[in-house]
Coordinates of C-alpha atoms and ligand atoms in Angstrom, one line a residue:
K1 CA 11.0 3.0 -24.2
V2 CA 10.3 3.4 -20.5
K3 CA 9.8 7.1 -20.9
L4 CA 7.3 6.5 -23.6
K5 CA 5.3 4.2 -21.4
F6 CA 5.3 6.8 -18.7
D7 CA 3.9 9.4 -21.1
V8 CA 1.1 7.1 -22.0
F9 CA 0.0 7.1 -18.5
R10 CA 0.2 10.8 -18.0
H11 CA -1.5 11.4 -21.3
V12 CA -4.7 13.3 -20.9
R13 CA -7.1 12.7 -23.7
T14 CA -8.4 15.7 -25.6
F15 CA -11.9 15.7 -26.9
S16 CA -13.7 17.2 -29.8
T17 CA -16.0 20.0 -29.0
A18 CA -19.0 17.7 -29.1
D19 CA -21.0 18.4 -25.9
K20 CA -21.7 14.8 -25.0
P21 CA -19.1 12.3 -26.3
T22 CA -21.5 9.4 -26.5
V23 CA -19.3 7.5 -28.9
V24 CA -15.7 7.2 -27.9
E25 CA -13.3 4.9 -29.7
E26 CA -13.2 1.6 -27.8
S27 CA -9.4 1.5 -28.2
T28 CA -9.0 4.6 -26.1
K29 CA -11.0 3.1 -23.3
T30 CA -8.8 0.2 -22.4
H31 CA -5.9 0.2 -20.1
P32 CA -2.8 1.2 -22.2
S33 CA -0.9 -1.9 -21.2
T34 CA -3.8 -4.3 -21.8
N35 CA -4.0 -5.9 -25.1
D36 CA -7.5 -5.1 -26.5
K37 CA -8.0 -8.7 -27.6
R38 CA -7.4 -10.0 -24.1
Q39 CA -11.1 -9.9 -23.3
C40 CA -11.1 -13.2 -21.5
F41 CA -10.6 -13.0 -17.7
D42 CA -8.5 -16.1 -17.5
D43 CA -6.2 -14.9 -20.3
M44 CA -5.8 -11.6 -18.5
V45 CA -4.9 -13.4 -15.2
E46 CA -2.4 -15.6 -17.0
F47 CA -0.8 -12.7 -18.8
R48 CA -0.4 -10.6 -15.6
K49 CA 0.9 -13.6 -13.6
K50 CA 3.5 -14.4 -16.2
Q51 CA 4.5 -10.7 -16.2
A52 CA 4.8 -10.8 -12.4
R53 CA 6.8 -14.1 -12.5
S54 CA 9.2 -12.4 -14.9
S55 CA 9.7 -9.4 -12.5
V56 CA 11.7 -8.5 -9.4
V57 CA 11.7 -5.5 -7.1
V58 CA 15.0 -4.1 -6.0
Q59 CA 15.4 -1.6 -3.1
V60 CA 18.2 0.8 -3.8
G61 CA 19.9 3.7 -1.9
N62 CA 20.0 6.3 -4.7
P63 CA 17.9 5.3 -7.7
L64 CA 19.5 7.7 -10.1
K65 CA 22.9 6.1 -9.4
S66 CA 21.8 2.6 -8.9
A67 CA 19.5 2.0 -11.9
A68 CA 22.4 1.4 -14.3
L69 CA 24.1 -1.1 -12.0
V70 CA 20.9 -3.0 -11.2
N71 CA 20.1 -3.1 -15.0
Q72 CA 23.7 -4.3 -15.6
V73 CA 23.5 -7.1 -13.0
C74 CA 20.1 -8.2 -14.1
S75 CA 20.9 -8.1 -17.8
R76 CA 23.4 -11.0 -17.1
H77 CA 20.4 -13.2 -16.8
G78 CA 18.3 -12.0 -19.7
N79 CA 16.9 -8.9 -21.4
V80 CA 15.3 -6.4 -19.1
S81 CA 12.2 -5.2 -21.0
N82 CA 10.7 -2.7 -18.5
L83 CA 12.0 -0.7 -15.6
F84 CA 9.9 1.3 -13.2
H85 CA 10.9 3.4 -10.3
Y86 CA 8.6 4.0 -7.3
T87 CA 9.0 5.2 -3.7
H88 CA 7.3 3.9 -0.7
K89 CA 7.7 5.7 2.6
D90 CA 11.4 6.2 2.8
K91 CA 12.3 3.3 0.4
E92 CA 13.5 3.8 -3.2
L93 CA 12.5 0.8 -5.3
L94 CA 13.0 -0.4 -8.9
L95 CA 10.7 -2.9 -10.5
L96 CA 12.3 -4.7 -13.4
E97 CA 10.6 -7.0 -15.8
F98 CA 12.5 -9.6 -17.9
D99 CA 11.5 -10.9 -21.3
S100 CA 11.1 -14.4 -19.8
E101 CA 10.3 -16.0 -16.5
L102 CA 13.4 -18.1 -16.6
S103 CA 15.6 -15.0 -16.5
A104 CA 13.9 -13.9 -13.2
V105 CA 14.3 -17.5 -11.8
N106 CA 18.0 -17.5 -12.7
L107 CA 18.5 -14.0 -11.2
L108 CA 16.9 -15.1 -7.9
A109 CA 19.0 -18.3 -7.9
S110 CA 22.1 -16.0 -8.1
C111 CA 21.1 -13.9 -5.1
S112 CA 22.2 -14.5 -1.5
H113 CA 21.1 -13.6 2.0
N114 CA 22.8 -10.7 3.7
N115 CA 23.4 -12.5 6.9
N116 CA 22.1 -16.0 7.5
V117 CA 22.4 -15.7 11.2
K118 CA 20.2 -12.6 11.5
V119 CA 17.6 -13.2 8.8
I120 CA 15.2 -16.0 8.0
P121 CA 16.7 -17.2 4.7
A122 CA 13.5 -17.2 2.5
A123 CA 13.6 -16.3 -1.2
S124 CA 11.3 -13.7 -2.7
P125 CA 11.2 -11.4 -5.7
F126 CA 11.9 -8.4 -3.3
L127 CA 15.6 -7.8 -3.3
W128 CA 18.1 -5.3 -1.9
L129 CA 21.1 -3.8 -3.7
K130 CA 23.9 -4.2 -1.3
A131 CA 26.7 -2.2 -2.7
M132 CA 27.2 0.2 -5.6
P133 CA 30.6 0.9 -7.1
S134 CA 30.7 4.6 -7.9
E135 CA 32.0 4.2 -11.5
S136 CA 28.8 2.4 -12.8
S137 CA 26.4 5.2 -12.5
A138 CA 25.7 7.4 -15.6
S139 CA 25.0 5.1 -18.5
M140 CA 21.3 4.6 -17.8
S141 CA 20.3 7.7 -16.1
A142 CA 19.3 9.4 -19.4
R143 CA 16.7 6.6 -19.9
F144 CA 15.7 6.5 -16.3
P145 CA 12.0 6.7 -15.8
L146 CA 10.3 9.2 -13.6
I147 CA 8.8 8.1 -10.3
M148 CA 5.6 6.1 -10.9
N149 CA 4.0 6.1 -7.5
E150 CA 0.3 5.4 -7.3
D151 CA -0.1 8.6 -5.4
N152 CA 1.7 11.0 -7.6
L153 CA 0.1 9.6 -10.7
A154 CA -3.2 10.5 -9.1
N155 CA -3.1 13.8 -10.5
D156 CA -2.5 17.1 -8.8
N157 CA -4.4 19.0 -11.4
L158 CA -7.4 16.8 -11.6
E159 CA -9.7 19.7 -10.5
E160 CA -8.3 21.9 -13.3
L161 CA -8.8 19.1 -15.9
L162 CA -12.4 18.6 -14.7
S163 CA -13.1 22.3 -14.7
N164 CA -11.8 22.7 -18.3
A165 CA -13.9 19.8 -19.6
K166 CA -16.7 20.5 -22.0
S167 CA -19.4 18.4 -20.4
I168 CA -20.2 16.2 -17.5
S169 CA -19.7 13.2 -19.8
E170 CA -16.2 14.4 -20.5
Q171 CA -15.6 15.0 -16.8
M172 CA -16.6 11.4 -16.1
I173 CA -14.1 10.1 -18.7
I174 CA -11.4 12.3 -17.2
L175 CA -12.2 11.2 -13.7
E176 CA -12.0 7.5 -14.7
D177 CA -8.8 8.1 -16.7
Q178 CA -7.0 10.0 -13.9
T179 CA -7.9 7.9 -10.9
R180 CA -7.7 4.4 -12.4
L181 CA -5.2 2.1 -10.8
S182 CA -1.8 2.9 -12.4
E183 CA 0.4 0.4 -14.2
I184 CA 2.8 0.3 -11.3
G185 CA -0.1 -0.3 -9.0
H186 CA -1.2 -3.3 -11.1
R187 CA 2.2 -4.8 -11.3
L188 CA 2.9 -4.4 -7.5
R189 CA -0.3 -6.2 -6.7
W190 CA 0.3 -9.0 -9.2
I191 CA 3.9 -9.5 -7.9
T192 CA 2.5 -9.7 -4.4
C193 CA 0.1 -12.5 -5.5
V194 CA 2.9 -14.4 -7.2
Q195 CA 5.1 -14.0 -4.1
I196 CA 2.4 -15.4 -1.8
E197 CA 1.6 -18.2 -4.3
R198 CA 5.3 -19.3 -4.4
M199 CA 5.6 -19.2 -0.6
L200 CA 2.4 -21.3 0.0
S201 CA 3.0 -23.7 -2.8
G202 CA 6.1 -24.9 -0.9
L203 CA 3.6 -26.8 1.3
F204 CA 0.8 -27.2 -1.3
P205 CA 2.4 -27.7 -4.7
S206 CA -0.8 -27.3 -6.8
L207 CA -2.0 -24.2 -4.9
Q208 CA -3.0 -21.1 -6.8
V209 CA -3.5 -17.6 -5.5
L210 CA -6.3 -15.8 -7.4
P211 CA -6.8 -12.1 -7.0
F212 CA -10.3 -10.7 -7.0
G213 CA -12.2 -7.5 -6.2
S214 CA -11.9 -4.1 -7.8
F215 CA -8.2 -4.6 -8.5
V216 CA -9.0 -7.2 -11.2
N217 CA -12.6 -6.3 -12.2
G218 CA -11.6 -3.0 -13.9
C219 CA -13.0 -0.7 -11.2
G220 CA -9.7 -0.5 -9.2
R221 CA -8.5 3.0 -8.1
N222 CA -5.1 4.0 -6.9
G223 CA -4.7 2.8 -3.3
C224 CA -7.2 0.0 -3.6
D225 CA -6.8 -3.1 -1.5
L226 CA -5.7 -6.6 -2.8
D227 CA -8.2 -9.3 -2.3
M228 CA -6.9 -12.9 -2.9
A229 CA -8.4 -16.3 -2.7
V230 CA -6.5 -19.6 -2.4
S231 CA -7.4 -22.6 -4.6
L232 CA -5.7 -25.5 -2.9
D233 CA -6.1 -27.9 -5.7
G234 CA -5.3 -25.3 -8.4
H235 CA -8.4 -26.3 -10.5
C236 CA -9.9 -22.9 -9.8
G237 CA -13.5 -24.1 -10.1
T238 CA -13.1 -26.1 -13.3
E239 CA -13.5 -29.8 -13.6
P240 CA -10.3 -31.7 -12.6
L241 CA -8.8 -33.8 -15.3
E242 CA -9.6 -37.5 -15.0
V243 CA -6.9 -39.3 -13.0
K244 CA -6.0 -42.6 -14.7
S245 CA -3.6 -44.0 -12.1
P246 CA -4.9 -46.5 -9.6
L247 CA -2.4 -45.0 -7.1
I248 CA -3.7 -42.2 -4.9
F249 CA -2.1 -40.3 -2.1
Q250 CA -2.1 -41.6 1.4
A251 CA -3.7 -38.7 3.2
K252 CA -4.0 -37.4 6.7
A253 CA -7.7 -37.6 7.7
A254 CA -9.3 -34.2 7.3
I255 CA -11.1 -32.5 10.2
N256 CA -14.6 -33.5 9.7
N257 CA -15.9 -30.0 9.5
P258 CA -15.2 -27.9 6.4
R259 CA -15.3 -24.5 8.2
L260 CA -12.9 -25.7 10.9
Q261 CA -10.6 -27.1 8.2
T262 CA -10.6 -23.8 6.4
Q263 CA -9.8 -22.0 9.7
R264 CA -6.8 -24.3 10.2
H265 CA -5.5 -23.6 6.7
I266 CA -5.9 -19.9 7.2
E267 CA -3.9 -20.2 10.5
V268 CA -1.1 -22.0 8.7
F269 CA -1.1 -19.4 5.9
A270 CA -1.0 -16.6 8.5
D271 CA 2.0 -18.3 10.2
I272 CA 3.9 -18.6 6.9
L273 CA 3.2 -15.0 6.0
Q274 CA 4.1 -13.6 9.4
N275 CA 7.2 -15.7 10.0
F276 CA 8.8 -16.2 6.6
T277 CA 7.4 -14.0 3.9
T278 CA 9.3 -10.9 3.1
G279 CA 7.4 -7.6 3.4
C280 CA 4.3 -9.1 5.1
T281 CA 3.6 -7.2 8.3
Q282 CA 0.7 -6.5 10.6
V283 CA -0.7 -10.0 10.0
Q284 CA -4.2 -10.4 11.5
R285 CA -6.2 -13.7 11.6
I286 CA -9.9 -13.1 11.2
L287 CA -11.1 -16.7 11.7
Q288 CA -14.7 -16.1 12.9
A289 CA -15.8 -14.1 9.8
R290 CA -18.3 -15.8 7.4
V291 CA -15.3 -16.2 5.1
P292 CA -12.2 -16.6 7.3
I293 CA -9.4 -14.4 6.1
V294 CA -5.9 -13.3 7.0
K295 CA -5.2 -9.6 6.6
F296 CA -1.8 -8.1 6.2
Y297 CA 0.1 -5.1 5.0
H298 CA 2.9 -5.4 2.4
E299 CA 5.7 -3.0 3.3
F300 CA 7.4 -3.1 -0.1
T301 CA 4.3 -2.3 -2.1
G302 CA 2.2 -0.4 0.4
V303 CA -0.8 -2.5 -0.3
D304 CA -3.4 -3.8 2.2
C305 CA -4.1 -7.4 1.5
D306 CA -6.8 -10.0 2.4
L307 CA -6.2 -13.7 1.8
S308 CA -9.2 -16.0 2.0
M309 CA -9.8 -19.7 1.3
G310 CA -12.8 -22.0 0.9
S311 CA -14.8 -20.3 -1.8
L312 CA -14.0 -18.8 -5.1
T313 CA -17.3 -17.0 -5.6
G314 CA -15.6 -13.6 -5.1
V315 CA -13.3 -14.5 -8.0
F316 CA -16.2 -15.4 -10.3
M317 CA -18.1 -12.3 -9.1
S318 CA -15.1 -10.2 -10.2
E319 CA -15.0 -12.1 -13.5
L320 CA -18.6 -11.2 -14.1
L321 CA -17.9 -7.5 -13.4
Y322 CA -14.8 -7.7 -15.6
L323 CA -17.1 -9.0 -18.4
Y324 CA -19.6 -6.2 -17.9
D325 CA -16.7 -3.7 -18.2
K326 CA -15.8 -5.4 -21.5
I327 CA -19.3 -5.4 -22.8
D328 CA -19.9 -1.6 -22.6
W329 CA -17.3 1.1 -22.1
R330 CA -19.7 3.3 -20.2
F331 CA -19.8 0.9 -17.3
R332 CA -16.4 1.8 -15.9
P333 CA -16.7 5.6 -16.0
L334 CA -20.2 5.4 -14.6
V335 CA -19.1 3.1 -11.7
T336 CA -16.2 5.5 -11.1
A337 CA -18.4 8.5 -10.9
V338 CA -20.8 6.7 -8.6
R339 CA -18.0 5.5 -6.3
H340 CA -16.6 9.0 -6.1
W341 CA -20.1 10.4 -5.4
G342 CA -20.3 7.8 -2.6
A343 CA -17.0 8.9 -1.2
W344 CA -17.6 12.6 -1.5
A345 CA -20.9 12.4 0.3
R346 CA -19.3 10.0 2.8
L347 CA -21.8 7.3 2.0
T348 CA -19.0 4.7 1.8
D349 CA -16.3 4.0 4.3
M350 CA -12.9 2.4 4.4
V351 CA -13.8 0.3 7.4
P352 CA -16.7 -2.2 7.6
G353 CA -19.8 -0.9 9.3
P354 CA -23.4 0.1 8.5
R355 CA -22.5 2.1 5.4
I356 CA -23.1 1.0 1.8
T357 CA -20.0 -0.5 0.2
N358 CA -18.5 0.2 -3.2
F359 CA -19.3 -3.3 -4.2
T360 CA -23.0 -2.9 -3.4
L361 CA -23.1 0.4 -5.3
T362 CA -21.4 -1.3 -8.3
L363 CA -24.2 -4.0 -8.3
M364 CA -26.8 -1.2 -8.3
V365 CA -25.1 0.3 -11.3
V366 CA -25.2 -3.1 -13.1
F367 CA -28.9 -3.4 -12.3
F368 CA -29.6 0.1 -13.5
L369 CA -27.8 -0.5 -16.8
Q370 CA -29.7 -3.8 -17.3
R371 CA -33.0 -1.9 -17.0
R372 CA -32.3 0.9 -19.5
S373 CA -34.2 0.8 -22.7
P374 CA -32.6 -0.6 -24.8
A375 CA -30.6 -2.5 -22.2
I376 CA -26.9 -1.7 -22.0
L377 CA -25.9 -4.8 -20.0
P378 CA -27.3 -8.3 -20.2
T379 CA -28.8 -10.0 -17.1
L380 CA -27.0 -12.8 -15.5
S381 CA -29.8 -15.2 -16.5
E382 CA -29.1 -14.4 -20.2
M383 CA -25.4 -15.1 -19.6
I384 CA -26.2 -18.4 -17.9
K385 CA -28.5 -19.5 -20.7
L386 CA -25.8 -18.9 -23.3
A387 CA -23.0 -20.6 -21.4
R388 CA -20.9 -23.0 -23.4
P389 CA -20.5 -26.5 -22.0
Q390 CA -17.2 -27.0 -20.3
V391 CA -15.6 -23.7 -21.5
D392 CA -17.8 -21.7 -19.2
T393 CA -18.5 -24.3 -16.5
R394 CA -17.3 -23.3 -13.0
Q395 CA -18.3 -24.7 -9.6
T396 CA -17.0 -23.7 -6.2
N397 CA -18.2 -25.1 -2.9
D398 CA -21.5 -26.3 -4.4
V399 CA -22.1 -22.9 -5.9
D400 CA -22.7 -23.0 -9.7
C401 CA -20.8 -20.0 -11.2
T402 CA -21.4 -21.0 -14.9
F403 CA -22.2 -18.1 -17.3
L404 CA -21.1 -17.1 -20.7
R405 CA -17.5 -15.8 -20.6
D406 CA -17.5 -14.2 -24.0
P407 CA -18.4 -10.4 -23.9
A408 CA -18.4 -10.2 -27.7
M409 CA -21.9 -11.7 -27.8
F410 CA -23.4 -8.6 -26.1
Q411 CA -21.2 -5.8 -27.3
E412 CA -23.2 -4.9 -30.4
R413 CA -26.5 -5.0 -28.5
G414 CA -25.3 -2.4 -26.0
K415 CA -24.6 0.0 -28.8
L416 CA -28.3 0.3 -29.7
N417 CA -28.5 2.4 -26.6
Q418 CA -26.9 5.8 -27.3
E419 CA -27.3 7.5 -23.9
S420 CA -24.5 9.6 -22.8
L421 CA -22.5 9.2 -19.6
E422 CA -24.0 12.4 -18.2
D423 CA -27.5 11.2 -18.9
L424 CA -26.7 7.8 -17.3
F425 CA -25.2 9.4 -14.2
V426 CA -28.2 11.7 -13.7
E427 CA -30.6 8.9 -14.3
F428 CA -28.8 6.6 -11.9
L429 CA -29.2 9.2 -9.2
R430 CA -32.9 9.5 -10.1
F431 CA -33.2 5.7 -9.9
I432 CA -31.7 5.7 -6.4
E433 CA -33.9 8.6 -5.3
S434 CA -37.1 6.9 -6.5
F435 CA -36.5 3.2 -6.0
D436 CA -38.9 1.5 -3.6
F437 CA -36.3 0.1 -1.2
N438 CA -38.9 -0.5 1.4
E439 CA -40.6 -3.2 -0.7
R440 CA -38.3 -4.1 -3.5
S441 CA -34.9 -5.8 -3.9
V442 CA -32.1 -5.3 -6.4
S443 CA -31.2 -8.4 -8.4
I444 CA -28.9 -8.5 -11.4
I445 CA -29.9 -12.1 -12.1
T446 CA -33.1 -11.1 -13.8
G447 CA -32.8 -7.3 -13.7
T448 CA -36.2 -7.1 -12.0
A449 CA -37.1 -5.5 -8.7
L450 CA -38.5 -8.5 -6.9
R451 CA -40.1 -8.3 -3.5
K452 CA -37.6 -8.3 -0.7
F453 CA -36.6 -11.6 0.8
D454 CA -35.9 -10.2 4.3
S455 CA -36.7 -7.2 6.4
K456 CA -33.3 -5.4 6.1
P457 CA -33.6 -1.8 4.9
L458 CA -31.6 -2.6 1.7
Y459 CA -31.8 -5.9 -0.2
V460 CA -29.2 -6.4 -3.0
Q461 CA -29.1 -10.0 -3.9
N462 CA -25.7 -11.7 -4.2
P463 CA -26.0 -13.0 -7.8
L464 CA -23.9 -16.1 -7.2
E465 CA -24.7 -17.0 -3.6
R466 CA -28.3 -16.2 -4.1
E467 CA -29.5 -16.6 -0.5
L468 CA -27.1 -13.8 0.6
N469 CA -28.0 -10.1 0.7
V470 CA -24.9 -8.0 -0.1
G471 CA -26.6 -4.9 1.4
R472 CA -27.4 -6.5 4.7
N473 CA -25.0 -4.4 6.7
V474 CA -26.7 -1.1 5.6
N475 CA -28.9 0.3 8.3
L476 CA -31.9 2.6 7.9
K477 CA -29.9 5.8 8.7
E478 CA -27.4 5.0 6.0
L479 CA -29.9 4.0 3.4
T480 CA -31.8 7.2 4.1
R481 CA -28.6 9.1 3.6
V482 CA -28.0 7.4 0.3
V483 CA -31.4 8.5 -1.0
M484 CA -31.1 12.0 0.4
E485 CA -27.6 12.4 -1.1
A486 CA -28.9 11.2 -4.5
R487 CA -31.6 13.9 -4.3
N488 CA -29.0 16.4 -3.2
A489 CA -26.7 15.6 -6.0
L490 CA -29.5 15.8 -8.6
Y491 CA -30.4 19.2 -7.2
I492 CA -26.8 20.5 -7.4
L493 CA -26.4 19.2 -11.0
E494 CA -29.7 20.6 -12.2
T495 CA -29.1 24.0 -10.7
Q496 CA -25.5 24.4 -11.6
E497 CA -25.9 27.3 -13.9
D498 CA -26.3 29.5 -10.8
Q499 CA -22.9 28.4 -9.5
C500 CA -19.4 29.8 -10.2
P501 CA -18.1 28.5 -13.6
A502 CA -15.1 26.8 -12.1
N503 CA -17.4 24.8 -9.8
W504 CA -19.6 23.1 -12.3
G505 CA -20.6 19.5 -13.0
L506 CA -19.0 16.8 -10.9
L507 CA -16.8 19.4 -9.2
A508 CA -19.8 20.9 -7.6
L509 CA -20.5 17.7 -5.7
P510 CA -17.4 17.5 -3.4
R511 CA -17.3 21.2 -3.1
A512 CA -20.9 21.4 -2.0
E513 CA -20.1 18.7 0.5
R514 CA -17.1 20.6 1.9
V515 CA -19.2 23.8 2.2
R516 CA -21.9 21.9 3.9
R517 CA -19.6 20.3 6.4
S518 CA -17.9 23.5 7.3
N519 CA -21.2 25.4 7.6
P520 CA -24.3 23.2 7.7
K521 CA -26.7 26.2 7.6
S522 CA -25.5 27.4 4.2
S523 CA -25.9 24.0 2.6
H524 CA -27.5 23.4 -0.8
H525 CA -29.7 20.8 0.6
N526 CA -31.6 23.3 2.7
H527 CA -33.3 24.1 -0.6
V528 CA -33.8 20.5 -1.6
P529 CA -37.4 19.3 -1.1
Q530 CA -37.2 17.1 1.9
I531 CA -38.1 13.4 1.7
D532 CA -40.9 12.1 3.7
M533 CA -39.0 9.3 5.3
K534 CA -42.1 7.6 6.8
D535 CA -43.5 7.1 3.3
L536 CA -40.2 5.7 2.1
F537 CA -39.6 3.3 5.0
S538 CA -42.9 2.6 6.5
T539 CA -41.7 -0.6 8.3
N540 CA -39.1 1.3 10.3
T541 CA -39.7 2.8 13.7
D542 CA -40.2 6.4 14.5
D543 CA -37.3 6.2 16.9
E544 CA -34.9 5.2 14.1
I545 CA -36.1 8.0 11.9
D546 CA -35.8 10.5 14.8
D547 CA -32.3 9.3 15.4
F548 CA -31.5 10.0 11.9
I549 CA -32.9 13.5 11.8
E550 CA -31.2 14.3 15.0
A551 CA -27.9 13.2 13.6
K552 CA -28.4 15.1 10.4
V553 CA -29.3 18.3 12.2
S554 CA -26.4 18.1 14.7
Ligands
CTP1 N1 -17.7 -9.7 -2.3 C1 -18.9 -10.5 -2.3 N2 -19.9 -10.2 -1.4 C2 -19.8 -9.3 -0.5 C3 -18.6 -8.4 -0.4 C4 -17.6 -8.7 -1.3 O1 -19.0 -11.3 -3.1 N3 -20.8 -9.1 0.4 C5 -16.7 -9.9 -3.3 C6 -16.9 -9.1 -4.5 O2 -16.4 -9.8 -5.6 C7 -16.0 -7.9 -4.3 C8 -14.8 -8.6 -3.6 O3 -15.4 -9.5 -2.7 O4 -15.6 -7.3 -5.5 C9 -14.0 -7.6 -2.8 O5 -14.7 -6.9 -1.8 P1 -14.3 -5.4 -1.4 O6 -12.8 -5.3 -1.3 O7 -15.2 -5.0 -0.3 O8 -14.9 -4.6 -2.7 P2 -14.2 -4.2 -4.0 O9 -15.1 -4.4 -5.1 O10 -12.8 -4.7 -4.1 O11 -14.1 -2.6 -3.9 P3 -13.0 -1.7 -3.1 O12 -12.3 -0.9 -4.2 O13 -13.8 -0.8 -2.2 O14 -12.0 -2.6 -2.4
MG2 MG1 -11.2 -4.7 -2.7

């Protein structure tokens, strides 16, 4: 059973010889482990959390020998339905899933601490197999799964697969398929969420930890970070049930400043993570940020984590992107190609700074798809108008995040547009190249390019916190690079017949970049008609433009 699952993930789709596979069966586009009917974000979260609560991770010495014993020990508490093996640094780890949460709870209740004097005796789903009698090895080894690391699932022969594809559309599907966050990657992030939730709910019993960001919105790639938000009351933006009792809790008076109060909470969470939570290392408190967070690294899953509190807009933003992914299957491969293009051309960066972020690029893709004719994605205004009372009502920190949470309403409409992925990717680059960033803003609320609300080079409106500009960090140099690189990519894609056959389509983009970096004079973009930057950004100073040209030349 386990082997079969593994094969599903390694499976590379084959395509018909049709040049542009504009119609691909919806069933082949969803994550293999995700039930197609689970289109609702809350259902997906509940399903994954339940799965994580039914799972444990066991560190072993020799996985081939230990798998049978671990399975035997765990099976005393219930049926083990899934077993995955992964490695992280020098650790060998097994992730086991039970049929029921109760089995995992019983297993954890039966575990002990290695040495109460030397360790802080805190319970977690991360376990260690202490001893292994030699006789118990073989029985399971035949069923034992291959290693399912995020890294080794990210394919070694991706270039070959892309090179053998029949069209750029097919390349985009392969790229999405091969780089999408693996099943083990999903499970390790969810188990981390559940671990943190259990630790913090010792102090705050109603607390819930809600993941957000690319990991849950469908755009997650192997190695992506884990963004989490804490809901202290556990209502997660919905209306609390009416309390009938006249008795209410005696409470300690709150600090009369919400921001300060949030900072205090984050400090407490950071202390718990640092001092008592298994696997959480390199804990950093970033209290002065607009949204205070605690950052840490989980040494049993290898995931970088951010935990925030105070606002759930990030969660609802992820829900919106999750819905867009469900509305039209082309959204995800297009976002993937755009994010890869951003990485290949070094437009995006792992660390915060003046470069455009993946999230900003994703909103630009939404905007672009809303403006196709016929539209592929609905505007947020349309989704707000159709919101069902109560079912769709969400509010966080005075921000109204109510919108229709049923993708089915728009799925048929998107199909009226038959544009292929290749056409969409090329048209997206053209949109970036020709958009009037100097005067206009990008807003997915109405899908219209309104006048800019501030003087920053790039204005991409945050659709939920409408007064915020998601692109405010991007400086003129970086925005100019985005436009130039779009022009460059268009040039490369449009002149690719001249290139070597193995180097075609999407593959030409990173390779051209490599050539350019090793030898700037031989670059493709020497042939690309240059942009008159003064026309594009008339409000910016000559000095800024000169700086940019100097940096580009050097
Ligand atoms: N977010 C936001 N406003 C911003 C930045 C981020 O609302 N200015 C929210 C978005 O919901 C975003 C999430 O925070 O998806 C996480 O941000 P980040 O980790 O930077 O982006 P991801 O979409 O997760 O992309 P990546 O794969 O690069 O982590
Ligand atoms: Mg993220």
